CSV table of N, CA and C in Angstrom, one decimal:
chain,number,residue,atom,x,y,z
T,1,MET,N,-13.6,-0.9,-18.0
T,1,MET,CA,-13.8,-0.9,-16.3
T,1,MET,C,-12.8,-2.2,-16.0
T,2,ARG,N,-12.1,-2.4,-14.8
T,2,ARG,CA,-11.4,-3.4,-14.8
T,2,ARG,C,-11.9,-4.3,-14.0
T,3,THR,N,-11.5,-5.8,-14.1
T,3,THR,CA,-12.5,-6.7,-13.4
T,3,THR,C,-11.4,-7.1,-12.3
T,4,ARG,N,-10.7,-6.6,-12.1
T,4,ARG,CA,-9.7,-7.0,-10.5
T,4,ARG,C,-8.9,-5.6,-10.2
T,5,ALA,N,-8.7,-5.7,-9.1
T,5,ALA,CA,-8.2,-4.8,-8.2
T,5,ALA,C,-6.8,-4.7,-8.5
T,6,VAL,N,-6.2,-3.3,-7.9
T,6,VAL,CA,-4.8,-3.6,-8.4
T,6,VAL,C,-4.1,-2.8,-7.0
T,7,LEU,N,-3.1,-3.1,-6.9
T,7,LEU,CA,-1.9,-2.9,-5.6
T,7,LEU,C,-1.0,-1.9,-6.2
T,8,VAL,N,-1.1,-0.8,-5.9
T,8,VAL,CA,0.2,-0.1,-6.4
T,8,VAL,C,1.1,0.4,-5.2
T,9,TYR,N,2.3,0.2,-5.8
T,9,TYR,CA,3.5,0.3,-4.8
T,9,TYR,C,4.6,1.3,-5.3
T,10,ASP,N,5.5,1.7,-4.4
T,10,ASP,CA,6.5,2.5,-5.0
T,10,ASP,C,7.9,1.6,-5.5
T,11,GLY,N,7.9,1.5,-6.6
T,11,GLY,CA,9.0,0.7,-7.4
T,11,GLY,C,10.4,1.2,-7.2
T,12,ASP,N,10.9,2.2,-6.6
T,12,ASP,CA,11.9,2.7,-6.6
T,12,ASP,C,12.3,2.2,-5.3
T,13,CYS,N,11.5,1.8,-4.3
T,13,CYS,CA,11.8,1.7,-2.8
T,13,CYS,C,12.4,0.1,-3.2
T,14,GLY,N,13.7,-0.1,-2.6
T,14,GLY,CA,14.1,-1.8,-2.1
T,14,GLY,C,13.1,-2.4,-1.4
T,15,PHE,N,12.9,-1.6,0.0
T,15,PHE,CA,12.0,-2.4,0.7
T,15,PHE,C,10.4,-2.9,0.1
T,16,CYS,N,9.8,-1.5,-0.6
T,16,CYS,CA,8.4,-2.1,-1.3
T,16,CYS,C,8.6,-3.0,-1.8
T,17,THR,N,9.6,-3.1,-2.8
T,17,THR,CA,9.9,-4.2,-3.9
T,17,THR,C,10.1,-5.2,-3.4
T,18,SER,N,10.9,-5.5,-2.4
T,18,SER,CA,11.2,-6.5,-1.4
T,18,SER,C,9.7,-7.1,-0.8
T,19,SER,N,8.8,-6.6,-0.3
T,19,SER,CA,7.8,-6.7,0.3
T,19,SER,C,6.6,-7.4,-0.9
T,20,VAL,N,6.5,-6.7,-1.9
T,20,VAL,CA,5.9,-7.1,-3.1
T,20,VAL,C,6.1,-8.6,-3.5
T,21,THR,N,7.7,-8.7,-3.6
T,21,THR,CA,7.9,-10.4,-3.8
T,21,THR,C,7.8,-11.4,-3.0
T,22,VAL,N,7.7,-10.7,-1.7
T,22,VAL,CA,7.1,-11.7,-0.4
T,22,VAL,C,5.7,-11.8,-0.8
T,23,VAL,N,4.9,-10.8,-1.0
T,23,VAL,CA,3.7,-11.2,-1.3
T,23,VAL,C,3.0,-11.7,-2.4
T,24,ARG,N,4.0,-11.9,-3.5
T,24,ARG,CA,3.7,-12.6,-4.5
T,24,ARG,C,4.1,-14.2,-4.2
T,25,ARG,N,5.0,-14.3,-3.6
T,25,ARG,CA,5.6,-15.5,-3.1
T,25,ARG,C,4.2,-16.2,-2.4
T,26,TRP,N,4.0,-15.5,-1.4
T,26,TRP,CA,3.4,-16.4,0.2
T,26,TRP,C,1.8,-15.9,-0.1
T,27,VAL,N,1.3,-15.0,-0.6
T,27,VAL,CA,0.1,-14.3,-0.4
T,27,VAL,C,-0.6,-15.0,-1.5
T,28,ARG,N,0.1,-15.1,-3.0
T,28,ARG,CA,-0.4,-15.3,-4.1
T,28,ARG,C,-1.7,-14.4,-4.6
T,29,PRO,N,-1.4,-13.5,-4.8
T,29,PRO,CA,-2.6,-12.5,-4.6
T,29,PRO,C,-3.6,-12.7,-6.3
T,30,ARG,N,-4.7,-12.6,-6.1
T,30,ARG,CA,-5.7,-12.5,-7.2
T,30,ARG,C,-6.0,-11.3,-8.0
T,31,TYR,N,-5.0,-10.3,-7.9
T,31,TYR,CA,-5.3,-8.8,-7.9
T,31,TYR,C,-4.0,-8.5,-9.1
T,32,GLU,N,-4.0,-7.5,-9.6
T,32,GLU,CA,-2.6,-6.8,-10.3
T,32,GLU,C,-1.7,-6.0,-9.3
T,33,ILE,N,-0.4,-6.3,-9.4
T,33,ILE,CA,0.4,-5.4,-9.0
T,33,ILE,C,1.5,-4.6,-9.7
T,34,THR,N,1.3,-3.4,-9.6
T,34,THR,CA,2.1,-2.5,-10.3
T,34,THR,C,3.0,-1.6,-9.8
T,35,ALA,N,4.0,-1.2,-9.9
T,35,ALA,CA,4.7,0.1,-9.3
T,35,ALA,C,3.9,1.5,-10.1
T,36,ARG,N,4.2,2.3,-9.0
T,36,ARG,CA,3.3,3.7,-9.5
T,36,ARG,C,4.2,4.5,-10.5
T,37,GLN,N,5.4,3.8,-10.6
T,37,GLN,CA,6.3,4.5,-11.9
T,37,GLN,C,5.7,4.2,-13.0
T,38,TRP,N,5.0,3.1,-13.7
T,38,TRP,CA,5.2,2.5,-14.4
T,38,TRP,C,3.4,2.5,-14.5
T,39,THR,N,2.7,3.3,-14.2
T,39,THR,CA,1.1,3.0,-14.1
T,39,THR,C,0.6,4.5,-14.5
T,40,ASP,N,-0.3,4.3,-15.3
T,40,ASP,CA,-1.3,5.5,-15.5
T,40,ASP,C,-2.0,5.7,-14.2
T,41,LEU,N,-1.8,6.4,-13.4
T,41,LEU,CA,-2.3,6.6,-12.0
T,41,LEU,C,-3.8,7.4,-12.3
T,42,GLY,N,-3.7,8.5,-13.5
T,42,GLY,CA,-4.9,9.1,-13.5
T,42,GLY,C,-6.0,8.1,-14.0
T,43,ALA,N,-5.8,6.9,-14.9
T,43,ALA,CA,-6.8,6.1,-15.0
T,43,ALA,C,-6.8,5.5,-13.8
T,44,LEU,N,-6.4,5.2,-12.9
T,44,LEU,CA,-7.1,4.8,-11.5
T,44,LEU,C,-7.7,5.6,-10.8
T,45,GLY,N,-7.5,6.8,-11.3
T,45,GLY,CA,-8.1,7.7,-10.3
T,45,GLY,C,-7.4,8.2,-9.1
T,46,VAL,N,-6.0,8.1,-9.2
T,46,VAL,CA,-5.3,8.3,-8.0
T,46,VAL,C,-4.1,9.4,-8.7
T,47,SER,N,-4.0,10.6,-7.3
T,47,SER,CA,-3.1,11.6,-7.8
T,47,SER,C,-1.5,11.1,-7.6
T,48,ARG,N,-0.5,11.5,-8.3
T,48,ARG,CA,0.9,11.0,-7.7
T,48,ARG,C,1.3,11.1,-6.5
T,49,GLN,N,0.7,12.4,-5.7
T,49,GLN,CA,1.0,12.6,-4.5
T,49,GLN,C,1.0,11.7,-3.7
T,50,ARG,N,-0.4,11.0,-3.9
T,50,ARG,CA,-1.0,10.2,-2.8
T,50,ARG,C,-0.1,8.8,-3.1
T,51,ALA,N,-0.1,8.7,-4.3
T,51,ALA,CA,0.7,7.2,-4.8
T,51,ALA,C,2.5,7.2,-4.1
T,52,GLU,N,2.7,8.4,-4.1
T,52,GLU,CA,4.2,8.9,-3.4
T,52,GLU,C,4.2,8.7,-1.9
T,53,TYR,N,3.1,8.6,-1.4
T,53,TYR,CA,2.9,9.0,0.4
T,53,TYR,C,2.7,7.2,0.5
T,54,GLU,N,1.9,6.4,-0.2
T,54,GLU,CA,1.4,5.3,0.7
T,54,GLU,C,1.3,4.2,-0.5
T,55,ALA,N,1.2,2.7,0.0
T,55,ALA,CA,0.7,1.7,-1.1
T,55,ALA,C,-0.7,2.1,-1.3
T,56,LEU,N,-1.1,1.6,-2.5
T,56,LEU,CA,-2.7,1.9,-2.7
T,56,LEU,C,-3.6,0.6,-2.9
T,57,TRP,N,-4.6,0.4,-2.8
T,57,TRP,CA,-5.3,-0.8,-3.5
T,57,TRP,C,-6.7,-0.3,-4.1
T,58,VAL,N,-6.8,-0.4,-5.3
T,58,VAL,CA,-7.8,0.3,-6.3
T,58,VAL,C,-8.7,-0.6,-6.5
T,59,THR,N,-9.9,-0.8,-6.3
T,59,THR,CA,-11.0,-1.7,-6.7
T,59,THR,C,-11.3,-1.6,-8.0
T,60,PRO,N,-12.0,-2.9,-8.5
T,60,PRO,CA,-12.5,-2.5,-9.9
T,60,PRO,C,-13.3,-1.5,-9.9
T,61,ASP,N,-14.2,-0.9,-9.0
T,61,ASP,CA,-15.1,0.4,-9.2
T,61,ASP,C,-14.6,1.4,-8.9
T,62,GLY,N,-13.1,1.7,-8.9
T,62,GLY,CA,-12.4,2.7,-8.6
T,62,GLY,C,-12.3,3.3,-7.1
T,63,THR,N,-12.8,2.8,-5.9
T,63,THR,CA,-12.5,2.9,-4.7
T,63,THR,C,-11.0,2.9,-4.4
T,64,VAL,N,-10.5,3.8,-4.1
T,64,VAL,CA,-9.3,3.6,-3.4
T,64,VAL,C,-9.0,3.8,-1.9
T,65,TYR,N,-7.9,2.6,-1.4
T,65,TYR,CA,-7.5,2.3,0.0
T,65,TYR,C,-6.2,2.7,0.0
T,66,GLY,N,-5.9,3.9,1.1
T,66,GLY,CA,-4.2,3.9,1.3
T,66,GLY,C,-3.8,3.1,2.5
T,67,GLY,N,-2.3,2.9,2.5
T,67,GLY,CA,-1.4,2.6,3.6
T,67,GLY,C,-1.8,1.1,4.2
T,68,ALA,N,-2.2,1.2,5.6
T,68,ALA,CA,-2.8,0.1,6.1
T,68,ALA,C,-3.9,-0.7,5.7
T,69,ARG,N,-4.9,0.3,5.3
T,69,ARG,CA,-6.2,0.0,4.7
T,69,ARG,C,-6.1,-1.3,3.5
T,70,ALA,N,-5.0,-0.5,2.4
T,70,ALA,CA,-4.5,-1.1,1.2
T,70,ALA,C,-4.1,-2.8,1.6
T,71,VAL,N,-3.3,-2.4,2.7
T,71,VAL,CA,-2.6,-3.9,2.8
T,71,VAL,C,-3.7,-4.6,3.6
T,72,ALA,N,-4.5,-4.4,4.3
T,72,ALA,CA,-5.8,-5.3,5.0
T,72,ALA,C,-6.3,-6.0,3.7
T,73,LYS,N,-6.8,-5.1,2.5
T,73,LYS,CA,-7.8,-5.4,1.7
T,73,LYS,C,-7.2,-6.3,0.6
T,74,LEU,N,-5.8,-6.2,0.1
T,74,LEU,CA,-5.4,-7.1,-0.4
T,74,LEU,C,-5.2,-8.5,0.1
T,75,LEU,N,-4.8,-8.5,1.6
T,75,LEU,CA,-4.9,-9.5,2.5
T,75,LEU,C,-6.5,-10.3,2.6
T,76,ALA,N,-7.3,-9.7,2.4
T,76,ALA,CA,-8.6,-10.3,2.7
T,76,ALA,C,-9.1,-10.6,1.2
T,77,SER,N,-8.4,-10.0,0.2
T,77,SER,CA,-8.8,-10.7,-1.0
T,77,SER,C,-8.3,-11.8,-1.3
T,78,ALA,N,-7.1,-12.4,-0.7
T,78,ALA,CA,-6.4,-13.4,-1.0
T,78,ALA,C,-7.0,-14.9,-0.7
T,79,GLY,N,-7.8,-14.7,0.0
T,79,GLY,CA,-8.5,-16.1,0.6
T,79,GLY,C,-7.8,-16.6,1.7
T,80,GLY,N,-8.4,-17.9,2.2
T,80,GLY,CA,-7.6,-18.6,3.4
T,80,GLY,C,-7.5,-17.7,4.6
T,81,GLY,N,-6.2,-18.4,5.2
T,81,GLY,CA,-6.2,-17.6,6.1
T,81,GLY,C,-5.4,-16.4,6.0
T,82,TRP,N,-5.1,-15.9,4.9
T,82,TRP,CA,-4.7,-14.5,4.6
T,82,TRP,C,-6.2,-13.5,4.8
T,83,ALA,N,-7.1,-14.3,4.3
T,83,ALA,CA,-8.6,-13.7,4.5
T,83,ALA,C,-9.1,-13.0,5.8
T,84,VAL,N,-8.4,-13.7,6.8
T,84,VAL,CA,-8.8,-13.6,8.1
T,84,VAL,C,-7.8,-12.4,8.6
T,85,VAL,N,-6.9,-12.8,8.3
T,85,VAL,CA,-5.7,-11.6,8.9
T,85,VAL,C,-6.2,-10.2,8.3
T,86,GLY,N,-6.6,-10.2,6.8
T,86,GLY,CA,-7.1,-8.8,6.3
T,86,GLY,C,-8.4,-8.6,7.0
T,87,ALA,N,-9.4,-9.3,7.5
T,87,ALA,CA,-10.5,-8.9,8.0
T,87,ALA,C,-10.2,-8.3,9.4
T,88,VAL,N,-9.4,-8.9,10.3
T,88,VAL,CA,-9.2,-8.6,11.5
T,88,VAL,C,-8.5,-7.2,11.6
T,89,LEU,N,-7.5,-7.0,10.7
T,89,LEU,CA,-6.8,-5.4,10.2
T,89,LEU,C,-7.8,-4.6,9.9
T,90,GLN,N,-9.3,-4.8,9.3
T,90,GLN,CA,-10.1,-3.5,9.3
T,90,GLN,C,-11.2,-3.2,10.2
T,91,VAL,N,-10.8,-4.1,11.4
T,91,VAL,CA,-12.0,-3.9,12.6
T,91,VAL,C,-10.8,-3.1,13.7
T,92,ALA,N,-11.8,-1.7,14.2
T,92,ALA,CA,-11.1,-1.2,15.3
T,92,ALA,C,-10.8,-1.9,16.3
T,93,PRO,N,-9.9,-1.8,17.4
T,93,PRO,CA,-8.8,-1.3,17.4
T,93,PRO,C,-7.5,-1.6,16.7
T,94,MET,N,-7.7,-3.0,15.8
T,94,MET,CA,-6.9,-3.5,15.0
T,94,MET,C,-6.1,-2.4,13.8
T,95,ARG,N,-7.4,-2.0,13.0
T,95,ARG,CA,-7.2,-0.9,12.2
T,95,ARG,C,-6.3,0.1,12.4
T,96,TRP,N,-6.5,0.7,13.8
T,96,TRP,CA,-5.9,1.8,14.4
T,96,TRP,C,-4.3,1.5,14.5
T,97,MET,N,-4.5,0.4,15.3
T,97,MET,CA,-2.8,-0.4,15.3
T,97,MET,C,-2.3,-0.2,14.3
T,98,ALA,N,-2.8,-1.2,13.3
T,98,ALA,CA,-2.0,-1.2,11.8
T,98,ALA,C,-1.7,0.1,11.0
T,99,HIS,N,-2.8,0.9,11.4
T,99,HIS,CA,-2.4,2.4,10.5
T,99,HIS,C,-1.1,3.1,11.3
T,100,GLY,N,-0.7,2.9,12.9
T,100,GLY,CA,0.3,3.4,13.3
T,100,GLY,C,1.7,2.6,12.9
T,101,ILE,N,1.5,1.1,12.8
T,101,ILE,CA,2.9,0.8,12.5
T,101,ILE,C,2.9,0.8,10.9
T,102,TYR,N,2.1,0.8,10.1
T,102,TYR,CA,2.1,1.1,8.7
T,102,TYR,C,2.8,2.6,8.2
T,103,ARG,N,2.4,3.4,9.0
T,103,ARG,CA,3.0,4.8,9.3
T,103,ARG,C,4.6,4.8,9.6
T,104,ALA,N,4.8,3.8,10.8
T,104,ALA,CA,6.3,3.8,11.3
T,104,ALA,C,7.3,3.1,10.0
T,105,ILE,N,6.8,2.3,9.6
T,105,ILE,CA,7.4,1.4,8.6
T,105,ILE,C,7.6,2.5,7.3
T,106,ALA,N,6.5,3.1,6.9
T,106,ALA,CA,6.6,3.8,5.7
T,106,ALA,C,7.8,5.0,6.2
T,107,HIS,N,7.9,5.8,7.3
T,107,HIS,CA,8.7,6.6,7.7
T,107,HIS,C,10.1,5.9,7.8
T,108,ASN,N,10.5,4.8,8.0
T,108,ASN,CA,11.8,4.4,8.2
T,108,ASN,C,12.1,3.2,7.4
T,109,ARG,N,11.5,3.0,6.2
T,109,ARG,CA,11.6,1.8,5.2
T,109,ARG,C,12.8,1.7,4.6
T,110,HIS,N,13.6,2.9,4.5
T,110,HIS,CA,15.0,3.0,4.0
T,110,HIS,C,16.2,2.6,5.0
T,111,ARG,N,15.9,2.4,6.2
T,111,ARG,CA,16.3,1.7,7.2
T,111,ARG,C,15.9,0.2,7.5
T,112,LEU,N,15.0,-0.3,6.8
T,112,LEU,CA,14.6,-1.5,7.0
T,112,LEU,C,15.4,-2.5,5.7
T,113,PRO,N,15.3,-3.9,6.2
T,113,PRO,CA,15.8,-5.0,5.2
T,113,PRO,C,15.3,-4.5,3.8
T,114,GLY,N,16.2,-4.6,2.9
T,114,GLY,CA,15.9,-4.3,1.5
T,114,GLY,C,15.6,-2.9,1.2
T,115,GLY,N,15.9,-1.8,1.9
T,115,GLY,CA,15.8,-0.6,1.8
T,115,GLY,C,17.1,-0.1,1.5
T,116,THR,N,17.1,1.3,1.0
T,116,THR,CA,18.0,1.8,0.3
T,116,THR,C,17.7,3.4,0.4
T,117,PRO,N,18.8,4.2,0.6
T,117,PRO,CA,18.5,5.6,0.7
T,117,PRO,C,17.4,6.2,-0.2
T,118,ALA,N,17.4,5.6,-1.4
T,118,ALA,CA,16.1,6.0,-2.4
T,118,ALA,C,14.5,5.8,-1.7
T,119,CYS,N,14.6,5.0,-0.6
T,119,CYS,CA,13.1,4.6,0.2
T,119,CYS,C,12.7,5.7,1.0
T,120,ALA,N,13.7,6.7,1.3
T,120,ALA,CA,13.2,7.5,2.4
T,120,ALA,C,12.2,8.5,2.0
T,121,LEU,N,11.4,8.9,2.7
T,121,LEU,CA,10.3,9.8,2.5
T,121,LEU,C,11.3,11.1,2.6
T,122,THR,N,11.6,12.1,1.7
T,122,THR,CA,12.3,12.9,1.9
T,122,THR,C,11.3,14.3,1.5
T,123,ALA,N,12.0,15.2,2.1
T,123,ALA,CA,11.1,16.6,1.7
T,123,ALA,C,10.6,16.7,0.2
T,124,GLY,N,9.1,17.0,0.1
T,124,GLY,CA,9.2,16.8,-1.5
T,124,GLY,C,8.8,15.8,-1.8
T,125,ARG,N,8.8,14.6,-1.0
T,125,ARG,CA,7.8,13.6,-1.1
T,125,ARG,C,7.2,12.7,0.0
T,126,GLY,N,7.9,13.6,1.2
T,126,GLY,CA,7.1,13.2,2.4
T,126,GLY,C,5.4,13.6,2.7
T,127,PRO,N,4.8,13.3,3.5
T,127,PRO,CA,3.6,13.3,3.4
T,127,PRO,C,3.1,14.8,4.0
T,128,ASP,N,4.0,15.3,4.7
T,128,ASP,CA,3.6,17.1,5.1
T,128,ASP,C,4.0,17.6,3.7
T,129,ALA,N,4.5,17.3,3.0
T,129,ALA,CA,4.7,18.3,1.8
T,129,ALA,C,3.9,18.1,0.5
T,130,VAL,N,3.3,16.9,0.5
T,130,VAL,CA,2.7,16.6,-0.6
T,130,VAL,C,1.3,16.0,-0.5
T,131,TYR,N,0.9,15.4,0.7
T,131,TYR,CA,-0.5,14.6,0.8
T,131,TYR,C,-0.6,14.8,2.2
T,132,VAL,N,-2.0,14.9,2.5
T,132,VAL,CA,-2.7,14.7,4.0
T,132,VAL,C,-3.4,13.7,4.0
T,133,PRO,N,-3.3,12.7,4.4
T,133,PRO,CA,-4.1,11.6,4.3
T,133,PRO,C,-5.6,11.8,5.2
T,134,PRO,N,-6.6,11.3,4.8
T,134,PRO,CA,-7.9,11.3,5.3
T,134,PRO,C,-7.9,10.8,6.6
T,135,ARG,N,-8.7,11.2,7.7
T,135,ARG,CA,-8.7,10.8,8.9
T,135,ARG,C,-9.5,9.5,8.7
T,136,LEU,N,-8.8,8.7,9.9
T,136,LEU,CA,-9.5,7.1,10.0
T,136,LEU,C,-10.9,7.4,10.9
T,137,PRO,N,-12.2,6.8,10.4
T,137,PRO,CA,-13.2,6.7,11.1
T,137,PRO,C,-13.0,6.0,12.4
């Protein structure tokens, strides 16, 4: 069993990689960060389709959070002011707003700073083609 949580992101996406660089520098995480392309997703209990769709936060006990919830969990685990931001992002209605913002960013990440055409969620990689996320409570 793992002792630390794991953040899984898209290592082929320039925007995602740039975001992880910012997280490492400013948030100073207390968890592992790994690109989905170099991770044994099965060992984490995560499907390839889901890992292609959104960033994932996998707790040591195997609970998986995706998208905005993953971001909120990683911030909450960082401590200090980041923990406050992470806690706020987990409470309705902020959780709903964060989800909408995350989806907008995910669908447009190829247009954002650091993004490249490889970042686009194209047919076969996009949410409608490979993964339907659970409904938010």
